[in-house]
Amino acid sequence: MALKKTEWIWHNGKMIPWDEAQIHVLSHVVSYGSSVFEGIRCYETKNGPAAFRLCEHMQRLLHSGHIYRMKSPYTIEQLCSAAVEIVRENRLSSCYIRPLMIRGYGDVNVNPLSNPIEVYLACWEWGAYLGAEALEQGVDVCVSSWARLAPNTLPSIAKAGANYMNSQLIRMEALANGYAEGIALDINGYVSEGSGENIFVVRDGAVHTPPLASSVLPGITRSSVMTLCEDLGIPIREQMIPREMLYIADEVFFTGTAAEITPLRSVDRITVGIGRRGPVTKRLQDEFFAILSGAKPDRHNWLTPVGAPVGSPVASAR
Ligand code: PPE
């Protein structure tokens, strides 16, 4: 997936050309991984481009920063407006938006506090994350030999760059062994999440997903799917999931901004359910994409039109 460059990147309140969005090699983030970031999709709807749960993503960015004592120089309203502006200025209809808050150049020291905090927002066109056919056919995944972050090591509620060193180990191991993705267990051996997705298990008509205490990122898509289950009258429970539940589930799917709702057709080469997208996964996908395309009303106020002024109230994400 080659990055398709756009014209502008937002940096500390100004639009700068894509190629000028550079940092010094001794910026704190390079040695010490001190960044927090987001990933937001902007969809083409019948009313024009619209960002999905923009303010909830920006709220999570601020929370990630707060955990790491990084105070954002910008308010949530300023960040939401900047995201709208960057999509509009780059004249994109559907895209992926990447807000980044980093500790910049100043001193080289584990103590980060004397380095400036910088905010960047970029966006670009991005297609299906796990392959074009994944949404329908499902993907083949494995359980990783790498565990997800232990709770008293790196906080998984923060979407921090450093967490993705663990994700990279999971993803590279999976790819090396011929799988599309890996699922990590938490340090107690319960199912946690994929390297870049939350996970859901469907059994006997009920949907289950690991609780935040299983070292998962509080995914915005995860919270949206939980809401859709409630809307559709599908029982939804947050509970610890033993590994073997994955093998005997009727359906398993990933959720994420990039992965959207992607079914799993096998885990560790053991077929899951019917070996392709199951009926509950399809029902949730249909509802999700109907709202995102504007085919169904946006009853939860999930979409921020890129053509209109921003500043909608922030609903708290789970
Ligand atoms: N867990 C992890 C570890 C994770 O990285 C993501 C998003 C999720 C769960 C789902 O969260 P949400 O997007 O709020 O529903 N992963 C990003 C990774 C993309 C990338 O490769 O970079 C994403 O989907 O944007």
CSV table of C-alpha atoms and ligand atoms in Angstrom, one decimal:
chain,number,residue,atom,x,y,z
A,1,MET,CA,0.0,0.0,0.0
A,2,ALA,CA,1.9,3.0,-1.2
A,3,LEU,CA,1.2,6.3,0.5
A,4,LYS,CA,-0.5,8.7,-1.9
A,5,LYS,CA,0.7,12.1,-1.1
A,6,THR,CA,-1.7,15.1,-0.9
A,7,GLU,CA,-0.9,18.8,-1.0
A,8,TRP,CA,-1.2,20.0,2.6
A,9,ILE,CA,-0.4,19.0,6.1
A,10,TRP,CA,-1.6,21.0,9.1
A,11,HIS,CA,1.2,21.8,11.6
A,12,ASN,CA,0.6,23.8,14.8
A,13,GLY,CA,-2.2,25.9,13.3
A,14,LYS,CA,-0.8,26.4,9.8
A,15,MET,CA,-1.1,24.6,6.4
A,16,ILE,CA,2.3,23.5,5.2
A,17,PRO,CA,3.2,21.6,2.0
A,18,TRP,CA,3.3,17.8,2.4
A,19,ASP,CA,7.1,17.7,1.7
A,20,GLU,CA,7.9,20.3,4.3
A,21,ALA,CA,6.3,18.3,7.2
A,22,GLN,CA,9.7,17.2,8.5
A,23,ILE,CA,11.2,16.8,12.0
A,24,HIS,CA,14.8,16.9,13.3
A,25,VAL,CA,16.3,13.4,13.8
A,26,LEU,CA,17.0,14.3,17.4
A,27,SER,CA,13.3,15.1,18.1
A,28,HIS,CA,12.4,13.3,21.4
A,29,VAL,CA,9.8,11.1,19.6
A,30,VAL,CA,12.4,9.5,17.4
A,31,SER,CA,14.5,8.0,20.3
A,32,TYR,CA,11.8,7.5,22.9
A,33,GLY,CA,8.6,6.9,21.0
A,34,SER,CA,6.8,9.8,22.6
A,35,SER,CA,3.9,10.3,20.3
A,36,VAL,CA,0.1,9.9,20.6
A,37,PHE,CA,-2.0,9.7,17.5
A,38,GLU,CA,-5.4,9.0,15.9
A,39,GLY,CA,-6.8,7.5,12.7
A,40,ILE,CA,-10.1,8.8,11.4
A,41,ARG,CA,-12.0,7.9,8.3
A,42,CYS,CA,-13.8,10.4,6.1
A,43,TYR,CA,-16.5,8.8,4.0
A,44,GLU,CA,-18.1,10.0,0.8
A,45,THR,CA,-21.8,10.3,1.7
A,46,LYS,CA,-24.7,11.4,-0.5
A,47,ASN,CA,-24.4,14.7,1.3
A,48,GLY,CA,-20.7,15.1,0.6
A,49,PRO,CA,-17.7,14.0,2.5
A,50,ALA,CA,-18.1,13.4,6.3
A,51,ALA,CA,-15.7,12.4,9.0
A,52,PHE,CA,-16.7,9.5,11.2
A,53,ARG,CA,-17.0,10.3,15.0
A,54,LEU,CA,-14.4,13.1,14.6
A,55,CYS,CA,-14.8,14.6,18.0
A,56,GLU,CA,-14.6,11.2,19.8
A,57,HIS,CA,-11.3,10.6,18.0
A,58,MET,CA,-10.0,14.0,19.0
A,59,GLN,CA,-11.2,13.4,22.6
A,60,ARG,CA,-9.2,10.1,22.6
A,61,LEU,CA,-6.2,11.9,21.3
A,62,LEU,CA,-6.4,14.4,24.2
A,63,HIS,CA,-6.9,11.5,26.7
A,64,SER,CA,-3.9,9.7,25.3
A,65,GLY,CA,-1.9,12.9,25.8
A,66,HIS,CA,-3.2,13.4,29.3
A,67,ILE,CA,-2.1,10.0,30.4
A,68,TYR,CA,1.5,10.9,29.2
A,69,ARG,CA,1.4,14.4,30.7
A,70,MET,CA,1.3,15.9,27.2
A,71,LYS,CA,-0.9,18.9,27.2
A,72,SER,CA,-2.3,19.6,23.8
A,73,PRO,CA,-1.7,23.3,22.8
A,74,TYR,CA,-5.1,23.0,20.9
A,75,THR,CA,-8.6,22.5,22.2
A,76,ILE,CA,-10.9,19.8,20.9
A,77,GLU,CA,-12.8,22.3,18.9
A,78,GLN,CA,-9.6,23.6,17.2
A,79,LEU,CA,-8.5,20.0,16.4
A,80,CYS,CA,-11.9,19.1,14.9
A,81,SER,CA,-11.9,22.3,12.8
A,82,ALA,CA,-8.3,21.6,11.7
A,83,ALA,CA,-9.3,18.0,10.6
A,84,VAL,CA,-12.2,19.4,8.5
A,85,GLU,CA,-9.9,22.1,7.0
A,86,ILE,CA,-7.2,19.6,6.0
A,87,VAL,CA,-9.7,17.4,4.2
A,88,ARG,CA,-11.3,20.3,2.5
A,89,GLU,CA,-8.0,21.9,1.5
A,90,ASN,CA,-6.7,18.7,0.0
A,91,ARG,CA,-10.0,18.4,-1.9
A,92,LEU,CA,-10.5,14.7,-0.9
A,93,SER,CA,-13.9,13.1,-0.8
A,94,SER,CA,-13.0,9.9,1.1
A,95,CYS,CA,-9.8,9.6,3.0
A,96,TYR,CA,-8.0,8.6,6.2
A,97,ILE,CA,-7.0,11.4,8.6
A,98,ARG,CA,-3.9,11.0,10.8
A,99,PRO,CA,-3.6,13.5,13.7
A,100,LEU,CA,-0.3,13.2,15.5
A,101,MET,CA,0.9,14.8,18.8
A,102,ILE,CA,4.6,14.4,19.3
A,103,ARG,CA,7.4,15.6,21.6
A,104,GLY,CA,9.7,17.5,19.4
A,105,TYR,CA,13.2,18.8,19.3
A,106,GLY,CA,14.9,20.4,22.3
A,107,ASP,CA,16.8,18.0,24.6
A,108,VAL,CA,17.9,14.4,24.3
A,109,ASN,CA,16.9,12.9,27.6
A,110,VAL,CA,14.4,10.3,28.9
A,111,ASN,CA,12.8,13.1,30.8
A,112,PRO,CA,10.6,14.5,28.0
A,113,LEU,CA,9.3,17.7,29.7
A,114,SER,CA,11.7,20.2,28.2
A,115,ASN,CA,10.7,19.3,24.6
A,116,PRO,CA,8.0,21.2,22.7
A,117,ILE,CA,4.7,19.5,21.9
A,118,GLU,CA,3.8,19.6,18.2
A,119,VAL,CA,0.7,18.7,16.5
A,120,TYR,CA,0.4,17.5,12.9
A,121,LEU,CA,-2.7,16.5,10.9
A,122,ALA,CA,-2.3,14.7,7.6
A,123,CYS,CA,-4.8,12.9,5.3
A,124,TRP,CA,-4.6,10.7,2.3
A,125,GLU,CA,-6.7,8.2,0.3
A,126,TRP,CA,-6.8,4.8,1.9
A,127,GLY,CA,-8.7,1.7,0.7
A,128,ALA,CA,-9.6,-1.6,2.4
A,129,TYR,CA,-7.1,-2.4,5.2
A,130,LEU,CA,-6.8,-6.2,5.1
A,131,GLY,CA,-7.4,-6.6,1.3
A,132,ALA,CA,-10.3,-5.8,-1.0
A,133,GLU,CA,-12.1,-9.1,-0.5
A,134,ALA,CA,-11.6,-9.2,3.3
A,135,LEU,CA,-14.9,-7.5,4.1
A,136,GLU,CA,-16.9,-10.3,2.4
A,137,GLN,CA,-14.7,-13.4,2.4
A,138,GLY,CA,-13.0,-12.9,5.7
A,139,VAL,CA,-9.3,-13.2,6.6
A,140,ASP,CA,-7.1,-16.0,7.9
A,141,VAL,CA,-5.4,-15.1,11.2
A,142,CYS,CA,-3.4,-16.7,14.0
A,143,VAL,CA,-3.0,-16.3,17.7
A,144,SER,CA,0.3,-14.5,18.2
A,145,SER,CA,3.1,-15.8,20.3
A,146,TRP,CA,3.5,-12.1,21.5
A,147,ALA,CA,1.2,-11.0,24.3
A,148,ARG,CA,-0.5,-7.6,24.4
A,149,LEU,CA,0.9,-4.9,26.7
A,150,ALA,CA,0.9,-5.8,30.4
A,151,PRO,CA,-1.3,-3.3,32.2
A,152,ASN,CA,1.4,-1.9,34.4
A,153,THR,CA,3.9,-1.5,31.5
A,154,LEU,CA,2.4,0.6,28.7
A,155,PRO,CA,-1.2,1.9,29.1
A,156,SER,CA,-3.4,0.4,26.3
A,157,ILE,CA,-6.1,3.0,26.7
A,158,ALA,CA,-3.6,5.5,25.3
A,159,LYS,CA,-3.1,5.3,21.5
A,160,ALA,CA,0.6,5.9,21.7
A,161,GLY,CA,3.2,5.3,19.0
A,162,ALA,CA,5.2,3.2,21.4
A,163,ASN,CA,2.4,0.6,21.7
A,164,TYR,CA,2.8,-0.1,18.0
A,165,MET,CA,6.2,-1.7,18.5
A,166,ASN,CA,4.2,-4.5,20.1
A,167,SER,CA,1.7,-4.4,17.2
A,168,GLN,CA,4.6,-4.6,14.7
A,169,LEU,CA,5.9,-7.8,16.3
A,170,ILE,CA,2.4,-9.3,16.2
A,171,ARG,CA,1.8,-8.3,12.6
A,172,MET,CA,5.3,-9.3,11.2
A,173,GLU,CA,5.1,-12.7,12.9
A,174,ALA,CA,1.6,-13.3,11.4
A,175,LEU,CA,2.7,-12.2,7.9
A,176,ALA,CA,5.9,-14.4,8.1
A,177,ASN,CA,3.7,-17.4,8.8
A,178,GLY,CA,1.3,-16.7,6.0
A,179,TYR,CA,-1.6,-15.1,7.9
A,180,ALA,CA,-3.3,-11.7,7.3
A,181,GLU,CA,-3.1,-10.7,10.9
A,182,GLY,CA,-2.4,-11.8,14.5
A,183,ILE,CA,-4.5,-11.8,17.6
A,184,ALA,CA,-2.7,-11.1,20.8
A,185,LEU,CA,-3.7,-12.6,24.2
A,186,ASP,CA,-3.4,-10.4,27.3
A,187,ILE,CA,-0.8,-11.4,29.9
A,188,ASN,CA,-3.4,-13.6,31.6
A,189,GLY,CA,-3.9,-15.6,28.4
A,190,TYR,CA,-7.3,-14.2,27.5
A,191,VAL,CA,-8.1,-12.8,24.1
A,192,SER,CA,-7.1,-9.1,23.8
A,193,GLU,CA,-7.1,-7.7,20.3
A,194,GLY,CA,-5.4,-7.7,16.8
A,195,SER,CA,-2.3,-5.6,16.1
A,196,GLY,CA,-4.6,-2.8,14.9
A,197,GLU,CA,-8.2,-4.0,15.5
A,198,ASN,CA,-10.6,-4.9,18.3
A,199,ILE,CA,-12.1,-8.3,18.2
A,200,PHE,CA,-15.7,-9.6,18.6
A,201,VAL,CA,-16.9,-13.2,19.0
A,202,VAL,CA,-20.5,-14.3,18.1
A,203,ARG,CA,-21.9,-17.4,19.7
A,204,ASP,CA,-25.6,-18.5,19.9
A,205,GLY,CA,-26.8,-15.1,18.7
A,206,ALA,CA,-24.9,-13.1,21.3
A,207,VAL,CA,-21.9,-10.9,20.7
A,208,HIS,CA,-18.9,-10.8,23.0
A,209,THR,CA,-15.9,-8.5,23.1
A,210,PRO,CA,-13.0,-8.3,25.6
A,211,PRO,CA,-13.2,-5.7,28.4
A,212,LEU,CA,-10.8,-2.8,28.5
A,213,ALA,CA,-9.1,-4.6,31.4
A,214,SER,CA,-7.8,-7.2,28.8
A,215,SER,CA,-5.4,-4.5,27.5
A,216,VAL,CA,-7.5,-3.3,24.5
A,217,LEU,CA,-7.6,0.0,22.9
A,218,PRO,CA,-11.1,1.6,23.5
A,219,GLY,CA,-11.9,1.5,19.8
A,220,ILE,CA,-14.3,4.0,18.4
A,221,THR,CA,-15.5,1.3,15.9
A,222,ARG,CA,-15.8,-1.1,18.9
A,223,SER,CA,-18.1,1.4,20.7
A,224,SER,CA,-20.1,2.0,17.5
A,225,VAL,CA,-20.6,-1.8,16.9
A,226,MET,CA,-21.7,-2.1,20.6
A,227,THR,CA,-24.3,0.7,20.0
A,228,LEU,CA,-25.5,-1.0,16.8
A,229,CYS,CA,-25.9,-4.3,18.6
A,230,GLU,CA,-28.1,-2.5,21.1
A,231,ASP,CA,-30.1,-0.8,18.3
A,232,LEU,CA,-30.6,-4.1,16.5
A,233,GLY,CA,-31.6,-6.0,19.7
A,234,ILE,CA,-28.5,-8.3,19.5
A,235,PRO,CA,-27.2,-9.1,23.0
A,236,ILE,CA,-23.8,-7.6,23.5
A,237,ARG,CA,-21.4,-8.4,26.4
A,238,GLU,CA,-18.0,-7.2,27.4
A,239,GLN,CA,-16.3,-10.3,28.9
A,240,MET,CA,-13.0,-12.1,29.2
A,241,ILE,CA,-12.7,-14.5,26.2
A,242,PRO,CA,-10.7,-17.7,26.5
A,243,ARG,CA,-8.6,-18.5,23.3
A,244,GLU,CA,-10.5,-21.6,22.5
A,245,MET,CA,-13.8,-19.6,22.2
A,246,LEU,CA,-12.3,-18.3,18.9
A,247,TYR,CA,-12.3,-21.8,17.4
A,248,ILE,CA,-15.8,-22.8,18.4
A,249,ALA,CA,-17.5,-19.4,17.8
A,250,ASP,CA,-20.2,-19.1,15.1
A,251,GLU,CA,-18.5,-15.9,13.9
A,252,VAL,CA,-15.5,-13.8,14.8
A,253,PHE,CA,-14.8,-10.3,13.4
A,254,PHE,CA,-12.4,-7.4,13.8
A,255,THR,CA,-13.3,-3.8,14.1
A,256,GLY,CA,-11.2,-0.7,13.5
A,257,THR,CA,-11.1,2.5,11.6
A,258,ALA,CA,-8.9,1.0,9.0
A,259,ALA,CA,-10.3,-2.6,9.1
A,260,GLU,CA,-14.0,-1.3,9.6
A,261,ILE,CA,-15.9,-4.6,10.3
A,262,THR,CA,-13.8,-7.5,8.9
A,263,PRO,CA,-14.8,-11.2,9.4
A,264,LEU,CA,-12.3,-13.9,10.3
A,265,ARG,CA,-12.7,-17.1,8.4
A,266,SER,CA,-10.1,-19.1,10.3
A,267,VAL,CA,-7.9,-18.8,13.4
A,268,ASP,CA,-4.8,-20.9,13.5
A,269,ARG,CA,-6.0,-22.7,10.3
A,270,ILE,CA,-9.1,-23.9,12.2
A,271,THR,CA,-12.3,-22.8,10.3
A,272,VAL,CA,-14.5,-20.4,12.2
A,273,GLY,CA,-18.2,-21.1,11.7
A,274,ILE,CA,-19.1,-21.4,8.0
A,275,GLY,CA,-15.6,-20.2,6.9
A,276,ARG,CA,-16.8,-16.9,5.6
A,277,ARG,CA,-18.8,-13.9,6.7
A,278,GLY,CA,-21.7,-15.0,9.0
A,279,PRO,CA,-25.2,-13.4,9.3
A,280,VAL,CA,-24.6,-11.3,12.4
A,281,THR,CA,-21.4,-9.8,11.0
A,282,LYS,CA,-23.3,-9.1,7.7
A,283,ARG,CA,-26.2,-7.4,9.6
A,284,LEU,CA,-23.8,-5.2,11.5
A,285,GLN,CA,-21.8,-4.3,8.4
A,286,ASP,CA,-25.0,-3.5,6.5
A,287,GLU,CA,-26.2,-1.2,9.3
A,288,PHE,CA,-22.7,0.4,9.7
A,289,PHE,CA,-22.2,1.1,6.0
A,290,ALA,CA,-25.8,2.3,5.5
A,291,ILE,CA,-25.2,5.0,8.1
A,292,LEU,CA,-21.8,5.9,6.7
A,293,SER,CA,-23.0,6.3,3.2
A,294,GLY,CA,-26.0,8.4,4.2
A,295,ALA,CA,-28.4,5.6,3.0
A,296,LYS,CA,-29.8,5.5,6.5
A,297,PRO,CA,-30.2,8.5,8.9
A,298,ASP,CA,-27.3,9.3,11.0
A,299,ARG,CA,-29.3,8.7,14.2
A,300,HIS,CA,-26.3,8.8,16.6
A,301,ASN,CA,-24.7,12.0,15.1
A,302,TRP,CA,-21.6,10.1,14.0
A,303,LEU,CA,-20.9,12.1,10.9
A,304,THR,CA,-19.3,15.6,10.7
A,305,PRO,CA,-19.8,17.0,7.2
A,306,VAL,CA,-16.6,18.4,5.9
A,307,GLY,CA,-18.5,21.1,4.0
A,308,ALA,CA,-20.2,22.5,7.1
A,309,PRO,CA,-18.9,24.4,10.2
A,310,VAL,CA,-17.8,22.2,13.1
A,311,GLY,CA,-18.2,22.4,16.8
A,312,SER,CA,-20.8,19.7,17.5
A,313,PRO,CA,-21.0,18.5,21.1
A,314,VAL,CA,-18.7,15.7,22.1
A,315,ALA,CA,-20.4,12.4,22.9
A,316,SER,CA,-18.2,10.3,25.1
A,317,ALA,CA,-16.9,7.2,23.5
A,318,ARG,CA,-17.0,4.0,25.6
B,1,PPE,N1,-6.8,-1.8,18.6
B,1,PPE,C1,-5.6,-1.3,18.1
B,1,PPE,C2,-4.3,-1.8,18.6
B,1,PPE,C3,-5.7,-0.4,17.1
B,1,PPE,O1,-4.5,0.1,16.5
B,1,PPE,C4,-6.9,0.1,16.5
B,1,PPE,C5,-7.0,1.1,15.4
B,1,PPE,C6,-8.1,-0.4,17.1
B,1,PPE,C7,-8.0,-1.3,18.2
B,1,PPE,C8,-9.4,0.0,16.7
B,1,PPE,O2,-9.7,1.3,17.1
B,1,PPE,P1,-10.7,2.3,16.3
B,1,PPE,O3,-10.0,2.6,15.0
B,1,PPE,O4,-10.8,3.5,17.2
B,1,PPE,O5,-11.9,1.6,16.0
B,1,PPE,N2,-5.9,0.9,14.5
B,1,PPE,C9,-5.6,1.9,13.5
B,1,PPE,C10,-4.4,1.3,12.8
B,1,PPE,C11,-4.2,1.7,11.4
B,1,PPE,C12,-2.7,1.6,11.0
B,1,PPE,O6,-2.3,0.6,10.5
B,1,PPE,O7,-2.0,2.6,11.3
B,1,PPE,C13,-6.8,2.3,12.7
B,1,PPE,O8,-7.6,1.4,12.4
B,1,PPE,O9,-6.9,3.5,12.3
